[in-house]
Tab-separated table of C-alpha atoms and ligand atoms in Angstrom:
chain	number	residue	atom	x	y	z
A	1	MET	CA	20.112	1.877	-34.916
A	2	LYS	CA	19.498	-0.481	-31.711
A	3	VAL	CA	18.907	1.348	-28.405
A	4	LEU	CA	19.514	-0.257	-24.719
A	5	VAL	CA	17.784	1.201	-21.856
A	6	ILE	CA	19.023	0.045	-18.568
A	7	GLY	CA	16.242	0.079	-15.462
A	8	GLY	CA	12.921	-1.170	-15.093
A	9	GLY	CA	10.987	1.770	-13.381
A	10	GLY	CA	8.474	4.328	-14.504
A	11	ARG	CA	11.590	6.360	-15.729
A	12	GLU	CA	12.975	3.847	-18.352
A	13	HIS	CA	9.222	2.976	-19.502
A	14	ALA	CA	9.218	6.776	-20.265
A	15	LEU	CA	12.761	6.523	-21.813
A	16	VAL	CA	11.633	3.496	-24.072
A	17	TRP	CA	8.394	4.948	-24.934
A	18	LYS	CA	10.330	7.986	-26.398
A	19	ILE	CA	13.295	6.532	-27.782
A	20	ALA	CA	10.956	3.795	-29.626
A	21	GLN	CA	9.151	6.912	-31.304
A	22	SER	CA	12.717	7.834	-32.946
A	23	PRO	CA	12.875	7.287	-36.986
A	24	LEU	CA	16.309	6.655	-36.299
A	25	VAL	CA	15.648	3.783	-34.107
A	26	GLU	CA	14.982	0.117	-35.484
A	27	LYS	CA	14.876	-1.766	-32.098
A	28	VAL	CA	15.017	-0.975	-28.376
A	29	PHE	CA	15.992	-3.318	-25.604
A	30	CYS	CA	15.564	-2.765	-21.737
A	31	ALA	CA	17.227	-4.541	-19.168
A	32	PRO	CA	15.590	-5.679	-17.073
A	33	GLY	CA	12.507	-3.614	-17.892
A	34	ASN	CA	8.781	-4.261	-17.007
A	35	PRO	CA	5.804	-5.551	-18.423
A	36	GLY	CA	5.019	-1.911	-20.033
A	37	THR	CA	8.177	-1.677	-21.709
A	38	ALA	CA	7.885	-5.276	-23.025
A	39	GLN	CA	4.952	-3.453	-25.099
A	40	LEU	CA	7.652	-1.545	-26.888
A	41	ALA	CA	10.897	-3.303	-26.407
A	42	GLU	CA	12.271	-6.243	-25.842
A	43	ASN	CA	13.062	-6.879	-22.303
A	44	VAL	CA	16.251	-8.468	-21.172
A	45	ALA	CA	16.585	-10.211	-18.125
A	46	ILE	CA	19.799	-8.940	-16.732
A	47	GLY	CA	19.648	-6.670	-13.674
A	48	VAL	CA	20.810	-2.879	-13.413
A	49	ASP	CA	23.952	-4.040	-11.288
A	50	GLN	CA	25.189	-7.064	-13.493
A	51	LEU	CA	27.538	-4.772	-15.354
A	52	ASP	CA	29.508	-7.605	-16.834
A	53	LYS	CA	26.204	-9.250	-18.208
A	54	LEU	CA	24.956	-6.015	-19.826
A	55	LEU	CA	28.124	-5.395	-21.386
A	56	ALA	CA	28.457	-8.662	-23.097
A	57	PHE	CA	24.996	-8.180	-24.081
A	58	ALA	CA	25.417	-4.903	-25.795
A	59	TYR	CA	28.687	-6.347	-27.285
A	60	GLU	CA	27.021	-9.461	-28.697
A	61	ASN	CA	23.754	-7.347	-29.852
A	62	LYS	CA	25.838	-4.585	-31.762
A	63	ILE	CA	24.061	-2.049	-29.384
A	64	ASP	CA	24.495	1.433	-30.975
A	65	LEU	CA	23.467	3.648	-27.803
A	66	THR	CA	23.007	2.418	-24.365
A	67	VAL	CA	20.790	4.905	-22.208
A	68	VAL	CA	21.269	4.274	-18.349
A	69	GLY	CA	18.455	5.204	-16.402
A	70	PRO	CA	19.008	4.674	-12.566
A	71	GLU	CA	21.939	5.969	-10.404
A	72	GLN	CA	23.044	2.388	-9.084
A	73	PRO	CA	24.700	1.299	-12.218
A	74	LEU	CA	26.132	4.840	-12.698
A	75	SER	CA	27.828	4.685	-9.392
A	76	LEU	CA	29.444	1.314	-10.020
A	77	GLY	CA	31.107	2.758	-13.325
A	78	ILE	CA	28.794	1.331	-16.200
A	79	VAL	CA	29.598	4.479	-18.569
A	80	ASP	CA	33.265	3.968	-18.018
A	81	LEU	CA	33.310	0.107	-18.527
A	82	PHE	CA	31.257	0.561	-21.571
A	83	GLU	CA	33.171	3.314	-23.116
A	84	SER	CA	36.475	1.368	-22.375
A	85	HIS	CA	35.265	-1.248	-24.705
A	86	GLY	CA	34.337	1.267	-27.452
A	87	LEU	CA	30.393	1.388	-26.589
A	88	LYS	CA	28.564	4.555	-26.867
A	89	VAL	CA	26.387	5.292	-23.741
A	90	PHE	CA	24.559	8.004	-22.281
A	91	GLY	CA	25.426	9.039	-18.646
A	92	PRO	CA	28.129	10.308	-16.387
A	93	SER	CA	31.093	8.493	-15.480
A	94	GLN	CA	31.863	7.018	-12.071
A	95	LYS	CA	33.790	9.874	-10.963
A	96	ALA	CA	30.898	12.284	-12.160
A	97	ALA	CA	27.941	10.382	-10.770
A	98	PHE	CA	29.820	10.917	-7.400
A	99	ILE	CA	27.596	13.919	-7.243
A	100	GLU	CA	24.890	12.079	-6.211
A	101	GLY	CA	26.910	9.000	-4.751
A	102	SER	CA	28.196	11.172	-1.803
A	103	LYS	CA	25.993	14.036	-0.514
A	104	ALA	CA	29.252	15.349	1.404
A	105	PHE	CA	30.993	15.533	-1.762
A	106	SER	CA	28.331	17.472	-3.189
A	107	LYS	CA	27.816	19.933	-0.772
A	108	ASP	CA	31.453	20.520	-0.370
A	109	LEU	CA	31.586	21.118	-4.299
A	110	MET	CA	28.742	23.516	-3.773
A	111	GLN	CA	30.740	25.256	-0.966
A	112	LYS	CA	33.835	25.392	-2.937
A	113	TYR	CA	32.246	26.843	-6.235
A	114	HIS	CA	29.994	29.304	-4.374
A	115	VAL	CA	26.597	27.532	-5.232
A	116	PRO	CA	23.689	28.676	-2.910
A	117	THR	CA	22.646	25.722	-0.610
A	118	ALA	CA	21.907	24.836	3.138
A	119	ALA	CA	24.433	25.595	5.860
A	120	TYR	CA	25.843	22.080	6.863
A	121	GLY	CA	28.320	20.015	8.457
A	122	VAL	CA	29.922	16.337	7.575
A	123	PHE	CA	30.182	13.845	10.630
A	124	THR	CA	31.316	10.267	11.100
A	125	ASP	CA	31.564	10.928	14.948
A	126	GLN	CA	28.458	10.919	17.059
A	127	ALA	CA	29.687	13.459	19.778
A	128	GLU	CA	30.907	16.160	16.994
A	129	ALA	CA	27.326	15.532	15.308
A	130	GLU	CA	25.597	16.021	18.429
A	131	ALA	CA	27.458	19.507	19.199
A	132	PHE	CA	26.374	20.589	15.822
A	133	ILE	CA	22.623	19.585	16.030
A	134	GLU	CA	22.427	21.707	19.618
A	135	ARG	CA	24.188	24.589	18.039
A	136	THR	CA	21.782	24.826	15.089
A	137	GLY	CA	18.615	23.531	16.710
A	138	ALA	CA	15.631	22.256	15.106
A	139	PRO	CA	13.999	21.586	12.896
A	140	ILE	CA	17.009	20.039	11.169
A	141	VAL	CA	17.782	17.572	8.169
A	142	VAL	CA	20.018	14.469	8.704
A	143	LYS	CA	21.132	12.846	5.547
A	144	ALA	CA	23.282	9.626	5.173
A	145	ASP	CA	25.962	10.637	2.927
A	146	GLY	CA	25.677	7.399	0.361
A	147	LEU	CA	23.001	6.004	-2.033
A	148	ALA	CA	19.998	5.027	0.232
A	149	ALA	CA	17.233	4.843	-2.640
A	150	GLY	CA	15.915	8.031	-1.955
A	151	LYS	CA	15.163	7.148	1.918
A	152	GLY	CA	18.205	8.310	3.515
A	153	VAL	CA	16.750	12.310	4.328
A	154	ILE	CA	15.559	12.420	7.751
A	155	ILE	CA	13.656	15.927	8.441
A	156	ALA	CA	13.855	15.809	12.416
A	157	GLN	CA	11.397	18.149	14.108
A	158	THR	CA	13.568	17.987	17.425
A	159	CYS	CA	17.193	17.843	18.221
A	160	GLU	CA	16.466	14.512	20.258
A	161	GLU	CA	14.778	13.153	16.714
A	162	ALA	CA	18.082	14.268	14.918
A	163	VAL	CA	20.599	12.546	17.484
A	164	SER	CA	18.861	9.173	17.369
A	165	ALA	CA	18.842	9.518	13.328
A	166	VAL	CA	22.385	10.250	13.137
A	167	ARG	CA	23.006	7.106	15.608
A	168	ASP	CA	21.288	5.091	13.668
A	169	MET	CA	23.155	5.783	10.735
A	170	LEU	CA	26.641	6.104	12.139
A	171	SER	CA	26.074	2.653	13.876
A	172	GLY	CA	25.120	1.189	10.388
A	173	ASN	CA	21.794	0.112	11.574
A	174	SER	CA	20.047	2.147	8.882
A	175	PHE	CA	21.387	2.349	5.391
A	176	GLY	CA	24.467	0.138	5.930
A	177	THR	CA	27.784	1.818	4.874
A	178	ALA	CA	25.745	4.544	3.166
A	179	GLY	CA	24.984	5.834	6.613
A	180	SER	CA	28.825	5.734	7.965
A	181	ARG	CA	29.304	9.314	7.234
A	182	VAL	CA	26.487	11.728	7.448
A	183	VAL	CA	25.613	15.375	6.330
A	184	ILE	CA	23.507	17.555	8.950
A	185	GLU	CA	22.136	20.677	7.521
A	186	GLU	CA	19.857	23.840	8.060
A	187	PHE	CA	16.216	23.143	7.534
A	188	LEU	CA	15.027	25.170	4.588
A	189	THR	CA	11.567	26.475	3.835
A	190	GLY	CA	10.022	27.299	0.438
A	191	GLU	CA	8.662	25.585	-2.667
A	192	GLU	CA	10.796	22.759	-4.236
A	193	ALA	CA	11.472	22.359	-8.059
A	194	SER	CA	13.421	19.729	-10.093
A	195	PHE	CA	15.626	21.372	-12.499
A	196	LEU	CA	17.331	19.339	-14.863
A	197	VAL	CA	19.667	19.977	-17.631
A	198	ILE	CA	21.526	17.782	-20.505
A	199	THR	CA	25.251	18.476	-20.690
A	200	ASP	CA	28.212	17.345	-22.366
A	201	GLY	CA	30.384	18.885	-19.965
A	202	LYS	CA	30.769	22.261	-21.462
A	203	ASN	CA	27.353	23.041	-23.481
A	204	ILE	CA	24.270	22.901	-21.417
A	205	ILE	CA	20.562	22.470	-22.699
A	206	PRO	CA	18.044	22.991	-19.754
A	207	LEU	CA	15.035	20.862	-19.807
A	208	ALA	CA	11.624	21.959	-19.265
A	209	SER	CA	10.752	22.881	-15.576
A	210	ALA	CA	9.137	20.207	-13.465
A	211	GLN	CA	8.156	19.639	-9.777
A	212	ASP	CA	7.716	16.435	-7.949
A	213	HIS	CA	5.609	15.805	-4.761
A	214	LYS	CA	7.830	13.771	-2.348
A	215	ALA	CA	5.557	13.262	0.576
A	216	ILE	CA	2.970	9.931	0.682
A	217	PHE	CA	0.023	12.058	1.644
A	218	ASP	CA	-1.749	15.110	0.090
A	219	GLY	CA	-0.851	18.491	1.273
A	220	ASP	CA	2.703	17.090	1.474
A	221	LEU	CA	2.149	15.112	4.779
A	222	GLY	CA	3.518	11.966	5.890
A	223	PRO	CA	7.109	10.504	5.154
A	224	ASN	CA	9.100	11.080	1.950
A	225	THR	CA	9.101	8.631	-0.860
A	226	GLY	CA	10.806	8.324	-4.117
A	227	GLY	CA	8.071	11.005	-5.710
A	228	MET	CA	4.241	10.500	-5.604
A	229	GLY	CA	3.491	12.468	-8.811
A	230	ALA	CA	5.116	15.486	-10.826
A	231	TYR	CA	4.223	17.974	-13.629
A	232	SER	CA	5.676	20.160	-15.998
A	233	PRO	CA	6.158	23.111	-16.472
A	234	ALA	CA	6.456	24.080	-12.678
A	235	PRO	CA	5.395	27.909	-12.599
A	236	VAL	CA	7.460	28.303	-9.770
A	237	VAL	CA	10.534	28.312	-12.228
A	238	THR	CA	9.719	31.887	-13.449
A	239	GLN	CA	12.200	33.175	-16.163
A	240	ASP	CA	13.898	34.971	-13.364
A	241	ILE	CA	14.327	31.910	-11.317
A	242	HIS	CA	15.381	29.733	-14.388
A	243	ASP	CA	18.205	32.180	-15.270
A	244	LYS	CA	19.391	32.101	-11.281
A	245	ALA	CA	19.493	28.244	-11.439
A	246	MET	CA	21.326	28.430	-14.564
A	247	GLN	CA	23.800	31.240	-13.543
A	248	GLN	CA	24.242	30.250	-9.712
A	249	VAL	CA	23.825	26.418	-9.806
A	250	ILE	CA	24.146	24.712	-12.964
A	251	GLN	CA	26.921	26.587	-14.803
A	252	PRO	CA	29.285	26.659	-11.769
A	253	ILE	CA	28.666	22.860	-10.859
A	254	VAL	CA	29.217	21.785	-14.409
A	255	ALA	CA	32.478	24.009	-14.665
A	256	GLY	CA	33.674	23.086	-11.273
A	257	MET	CA	33.160	19.349	-12.139
A	258	ALA	CA	35.557	19.616	-15.321
A	259	ALA	CA	37.862	21.657	-13.017
A	260	GLU	CA	37.808	18.776	-10.600
A	261	GLY	CA	38.859	16.173	-12.989
A	262	ARG	CA	35.066	15.010	-13.076
A	263	PRO	CA	33.646	16.122	-16.529
A	264	TYR	CA	30.048	15.715	-16.338
A	265	ARG	CA	28.254	14.175	-18.997
A	266	GLY	CA	24.501	13.316	-19.074
A	267	VAL	CA	21.505	14.505	-17.146
A	268	LEU	CA	22.181	16.778	-14.301
A	269	TYR	CA	19.258	17.168	-11.958
A	270	ALA	CA	19.292	20.106	-9.444
A	271	GLY	CA	16.965	19.958	-6.674
A	272	LEU	CA	15.917	23.398	-5.992
A	273	MET	CA	14.320	25.222	-3.257
A	274	VAL	CA	12.638	28.400	-4.379
A	275	LYS	CA	11.920	31.277	-1.738
A	276	ASP	CA	11.331	35.118	-2.057
A	277	GLY	CA	13.114	34.963	-5.580
A	278	GLN	CA	16.177	33.232	-4.434
A	279	VAL	CA	17.297	29.471	-5.004
A	280	LYS	CA	19.145	27.246	-2.883
A	281	THR	CA	20.158	23.632	-3.966
A	282	LEU	CA	19.096	20.809	-1.900
A	283	GLU	CA	20.718	18.034	-3.924
A	284	PHE	CA	22.267	16.771	-7.146
A	285	ASN	CA	21.055	13.616	-9.155
A	286	ALA	CA	23.235	12.105	-11.809
A	287	ARG	CA	20.094	11.102	-13.714
A	288	PHE	CA	16.569	11.595	-14.889
A	289	GLY	CA	13.994	12.075	-11.960
A	290	ASP	CA	11.601	9.538	-11.512
A	291	PRO	CA	8.683	10.554	-11.780
A	292	GLU	CA	9.475	13.852	-13.613
A	293	CYS	CA	10.963	11.957	-16.585
A	294	GLN	CA	7.328	10.968	-17.459
A	295	PRO	CA	5.772	14.290	-17.757
A	296	LEU	CA	8.847	15.720	-19.271
A	297	LEU	CA	9.397	13.266	-22.022
A	298	MET	CA	5.255	13.343	-22.922
A	299	ARG	CA	5.935	17.121	-23.439
A	300	MET	CA	9.332	16.904	-25.421
A	301	LYS	CA	8.644	17.627	-29.195
A	302	SER	CA	12.296	16.726	-30.339
A	303	ASP	CA	13.421	13.364	-31.025
A	304	ILE	CA	15.480	12.431	-28.079
A	305	VAL	CA	17.731	9.951	-29.532
A	306	PRO	CA	20.080	12.634	-31.513
A	307	VAL	CA	20.415	14.416	-27.857
A	308	LEU	CA	21.443	11.169	-26.028
A	309	MET	CA	23.740	10.377	-28.933
A	310	ALA	CA	25.453	14.011	-29.216
A	311	VAL	CA	26.072	13.569	-25.424
A	312	ALA	CA	27.458	10.022	-25.703
A	313	LEU	CA	29.797	11.213	-28.538
A	314	GLY	CA	30.947	14.398	-26.242
A	315	ASN	CA	29.527	16.950	-28.306
A	316	LEU	CA	26.048	18.723	-27.958
A	317	SER	CA	26.697	22.019	-29.680
A	318	GLY	CA	24.307	22.719	-32.474
A	319	ILE	CA	21.577	20.503	-30.631
A	320	ASP	CA	18.588	21.959	-29.243
A	321	ILE	CA	15.323	20.665	-27.851
A	322	SER	CA	12.035	21.872	-28.294
A	323	TRP	CA	8.848	21.254	-26.090
A	324	HIS	CA	5.062	21.064	-26.763
A	325	ASP	CA	3.425	24.139	-25.478
A	326	LYS	CA	1.399	22.259	-23.034
A	327	ALA	CA	1.319	20.910	-19.594
A	328	ALA	CA	1.728	17.103	-18.338
A	329	VAL	CA	0.734	15.561	-15.111
A	330	CYS	CA	2.055	12.301	-13.847
A	331	VAL	CA	-0.018	10.766	-10.844
A	332	VAL	CA	1.934	7.895	-9.011
A	333	MET	CA	-0.351	4.945	-8.049
A	334	ALA	CA	1.515	3.002	-5.236
A	335	ALA	CA	1.017	-0.289	-3.272
A	336	GLU	CA	-0.766	-0.352	0.062
A	337	GLY	CA	1.963	0.180	2.928
A	338	TYR	CA	4.507	2.265	0.665
A	339	PRO	CA	7.045	3.973	1.511
A	340	GLY	CA	7.167	1.213	4.152
A	341	ASP	CA	6.795	-2.562	3.779
A	342	TYR	CA	4.301	-2.767	1.026
A	343	ARG	CA	1.717	-5.482	-0.588
A	344	LYS	CA	2.836	-7.278	-3.781
A	345	GLY	CA	0.819	-9.666	-6.269
A	346	ASP	CA	-2.464	-7.916	-6.424
A	347	GLY	CA	-4.187	-8.267	-9.612
A	348	ILE	CA	-4.459	-4.600	-11.624
A	349	GLU	CA	-7.825	-3.717	-12.967
A	350	GLY	CA	-8.753	-1.152	-15.486
A	351	LEU	CA	-5.147	-0.684	-17.547
A	352	GLU	CA	-7.087	-1.019	-20.724
A	353	ASP	CA	-9.768	1.500	-19.991
A	354	ALA	CA	-7.337	3.963	-18.889
A	355	ALA	CA	-5.252	3.561	-21.816
A	356	ARG	CA	-8.149	4.451	-24.158
A	357	ILE	CA	-8.533	8.123	-22.916
A	358	ASP	CA	-6.876	10.526	-25.214
A	359	ASP	CA	-3.699	11.877	-24.281
A	360	VAL	CA	-3.129	9.496	-21.551
A	361	TYR	CA	-0.299	7.213	-21.484
A	362	VAL	CA	0.077	4.934	-18.167
A	363	PHE	CA	4.027	4.146	-17.682
A	364	HIS	CA	4.516	0.844	-15.464
A	365	ALA	CA	6.967	0.884	-12.564
A	366	GLY	CA	6.342	-2.025	-10.138
A	367	THR	CA	4.352	-4.573	-11.970
A	368	THR	CA	4.880	-7.959	-13.269
A	369	LEU	CA	3.081	-10.586	-15.167
A	370	LEU	CA	1.530	-13.672	-13.170
A	371	ASN	CA	-0.454	-16.144	-15.476
A	372	ASN	CA	-0.749	-13.459	-17.882
A	373	ARG	CA	-2.250	-10.894	-15.647
A	374	CYS	CA	-0.493	-7.654	-14.681
A	375	VAL	CA	-0.100	-7.742	-10.834
A	376	THR	CA	1.709	-5.295	-8.364
A	377	ASN	CA	5.435	-6.094	-7.725
A	378	GLY	CA	6.707	-2.677	-6.368
A	379	GLY	CA	6.170	0.284	-4.158
A	380	ARG	CA	5.520	2.719	-6.741
A	381	VAL	CA	3.357	0.730	-9.239
A	382	LEU	CA	2.060	3.342	-12.133
A	383	GLY	CA	2.603	6.647	-13.426
A	384	VAL	CA	-0.322	7.791	-14.993
A	385	THR	CA	0.545	10.640	-17.167
A	386	ALA	CA	-1.630	12.718	-19.215
A	387	LEU	CA	-0.920	15.592	-21.386
A	388	GLY	CA	-3.372	18.692	-21.881
A	389	ASP	CA	-3.695	22.401	-22.985
A	390	SER	CA	-3.159	23.498	-19.243
A	391	ILE	CA	-2.125	22.196	-15.784
A	392	GLN	CA	-5.907	22.044	-14.887
A	393	LYS	CA	-6.799	20.103	-18.137
A	394	SER	CA	-4.184	17.643	-17.514
A	395	ILE	CA	-4.752	17.110	-13.688
A	396	ASN	CA	-8.337	16.365	-14.915
A	397	THR	CA	-7.432	14.087	-17.592
A	398	ALA	CA	-4.768	12.035	-15.336
A	399	TYR	CA	-7.148	11.549	-12.527
A	400	ARG	CA	-9.858	10.353	-15.094
A	401	ALA	CA	-7.329	7.894	-15.969
A	402	VAL	CA	-6.423	7.048	-12.365
A	403	ASP	CA	-10.160	6.331	-11.553
A	404	CYS	CA	-10.409	3.711	-14.252
A	405	ILE	CA	-7.531	1.994	-12.335
A	406	SER	CA	-7.623	-0.180	-9.277
A	407	TRP	CA	-6.291	-2.863	-6.890
A	408	LYS	CA	-6.456	-3.724	-3.293
A	409	GLY	CA	-5.061	-1.071	-1.279
A	410	ALA	CA	-4.020	1.130	-4.065
A	411	GLN	CA	-2.998	4.620	-2.739
A	412	PHE	CA	-2.300	7.727	-4.493
A	413	ARG	CA	-2.526	11.718	-3.910
A	414	ARG	CA	-5.386	13.354	-4.888
A	415	ASP	CA	-3.497	16.999	-5.295
A	416	ILE	CA	-1.160	16.365	-7.594
A	417	GLY	CA	-0.222	19.644	-9.672
A	418	LYS	CA	-2.360	21.827	-6.885
A	419	LYS	CA	0.567	23.862	-6.231
A	420	ALA	CA	0.641	25.106	-9.837
A	421	LEU	CA	-2.784	25.921	-9.907
A	422	GLY	CA	-2.130	28.291	-7.032
A	423	ARG	CA	0.474	30.328	-9.230
A	424	ILE	CA	-1.358	30.659	-12.186
B	1	LIG	P1	17.310	15.023	-1.007
B	1	LIG	O1	17.495	13.673	-1.655
B	1	LIG	O2	18.564	15.690	-0.262
B	1	LIG	O3	16.998	15.841	-1.921
B	1	LIG	O4	16.403	15.141	-0.067
B	1	LIG	C1	15.249	14.744	-0.091
B	1	LIG	C2	13.795	15.540	0.109
B	1	LIG	O5	14.185	16.023	1.457
B	1	LIG	C3	14.120	16.892	-0.568
B	1	LIG	O6	13.360	16.551	-1.921
B	1	LIG	C4	13.180	17.839	0.304
B	1	LIG	O7	12.023	17.664	0.371
B	1	LIG	C5	13.784	17.401	1.907
B	1	LIG	N1	14.863	17.909	2.237
B	1	LIG	C6	16.246	17.710	1.940
B	1	LIG	N2	17.323	18.739	2.446
B	1	LIG	C7	16.212	19.750	3.151
B	1	LIG	C8	16.659	20.918	3.705
B	1	LIG	N3	17.696	21.405	4.063
B	1	LIG	N4	15.570	21.689	4.039
B	1	LIG	C9	14.415	21.063	4.042
B	1	LIG	N5	13.871	20.094	3.398
B	1	LIG	C10	14.915	19.282	2.795
B	2	LIG	N1	11.622	12.067	-8.135
B	2	LIG	C1	12.948	12.435	-7.292
B	2	LIG	C2	14.266	11.686	-7.588
B	2	LIG	O1	14.045	10.909	-8.874
B	2	LIG	O2	15.230	11.528	-7.216
């Protein structure tokens, strides 16, 4: 069977890596892909937002299954488009992907279906937003309603900061139309976890637990990024927390989306805050997390292709997923300046040395080839991922691989996985 993966980041490299291992698959394509996916698949030079070109490619090449990585094509309706032409595709419809595309929608949905989340308000008016901020007090969280590439969340330490973040968003200065409506919410404390499930809209298969590291610097300091590293399993997700996440968050939302006429098929990602044995939901994403996908897929024992195909066909019953009884850790290496403006075009050294280490896989994200040499081309450049018998062993192996790799200004966190060690 022929599979097309859409996207070009570390998540998509991991998907290509996993899908290419399936005995059911004869060829994988990746659009647009990156130099990492090119080693396992044929890259196709079509952008993730060029839906008509992607459709024509899938049609002409008789693609049996398309797997959509990022949120943007989902929000643009790629799943609806492919399905209307009789093509099999893994991912939520445009109406279902709205759970990520609008934070106001997702908060209202949580409220309607009694899913625990932070107290909030939705505003388009500056004065009303300011009154809410004064009433609530700082710290307080200001979020652009629409998609903002993971950067639309401001944790304001003072009311003044919150007021100015709202002003920037509502005026369209930051995030354009994505910020023309804002969600303002209570600041939550606790430990975060990424809780992902695969669902056909009725049957739900939880994936292994994972934890991301959002902040740029060690100790969770500095501005938030798309994610600087992840590991699985996450000991903060005990059996009790897992059960609460399923019963209080995932099941009501999957049922609620169906009741709203937005049946959800694909990966549903709940960002959770865990505190004192309770869970609250920070957000939903309509896709695999990046970098959570990298350690999760390294731990997945089952062939992923029958799972993805079952969802595309609309029936997951009878399918289950087994996991290696090991831990995986992914350390993201980023370009100098990230998450702000970052350098590009620096030659990357040591990739072959890292790849020679057992149980290590280096997933590419922001890389490109220049005169046959791999150079940096994005904020998050690589996801250096290791599998091991314990979190500690996979941390050691991942950093041994990271230490082989260098380029000018490379930055990465030294403490990926450390929180897990504190809980074992
Ligand atoms: P979101 O895209 O809504 O998940 O927000 C991105 C990140 O901002 C989360 O992973 C948290 O680290 C942080 N965050 C979001 N909402 C809150 C909140 N209500 N309280 C504390 N931190 C938050
Ligand atoms: N790593 C967080 C996300 O994918 O949204």
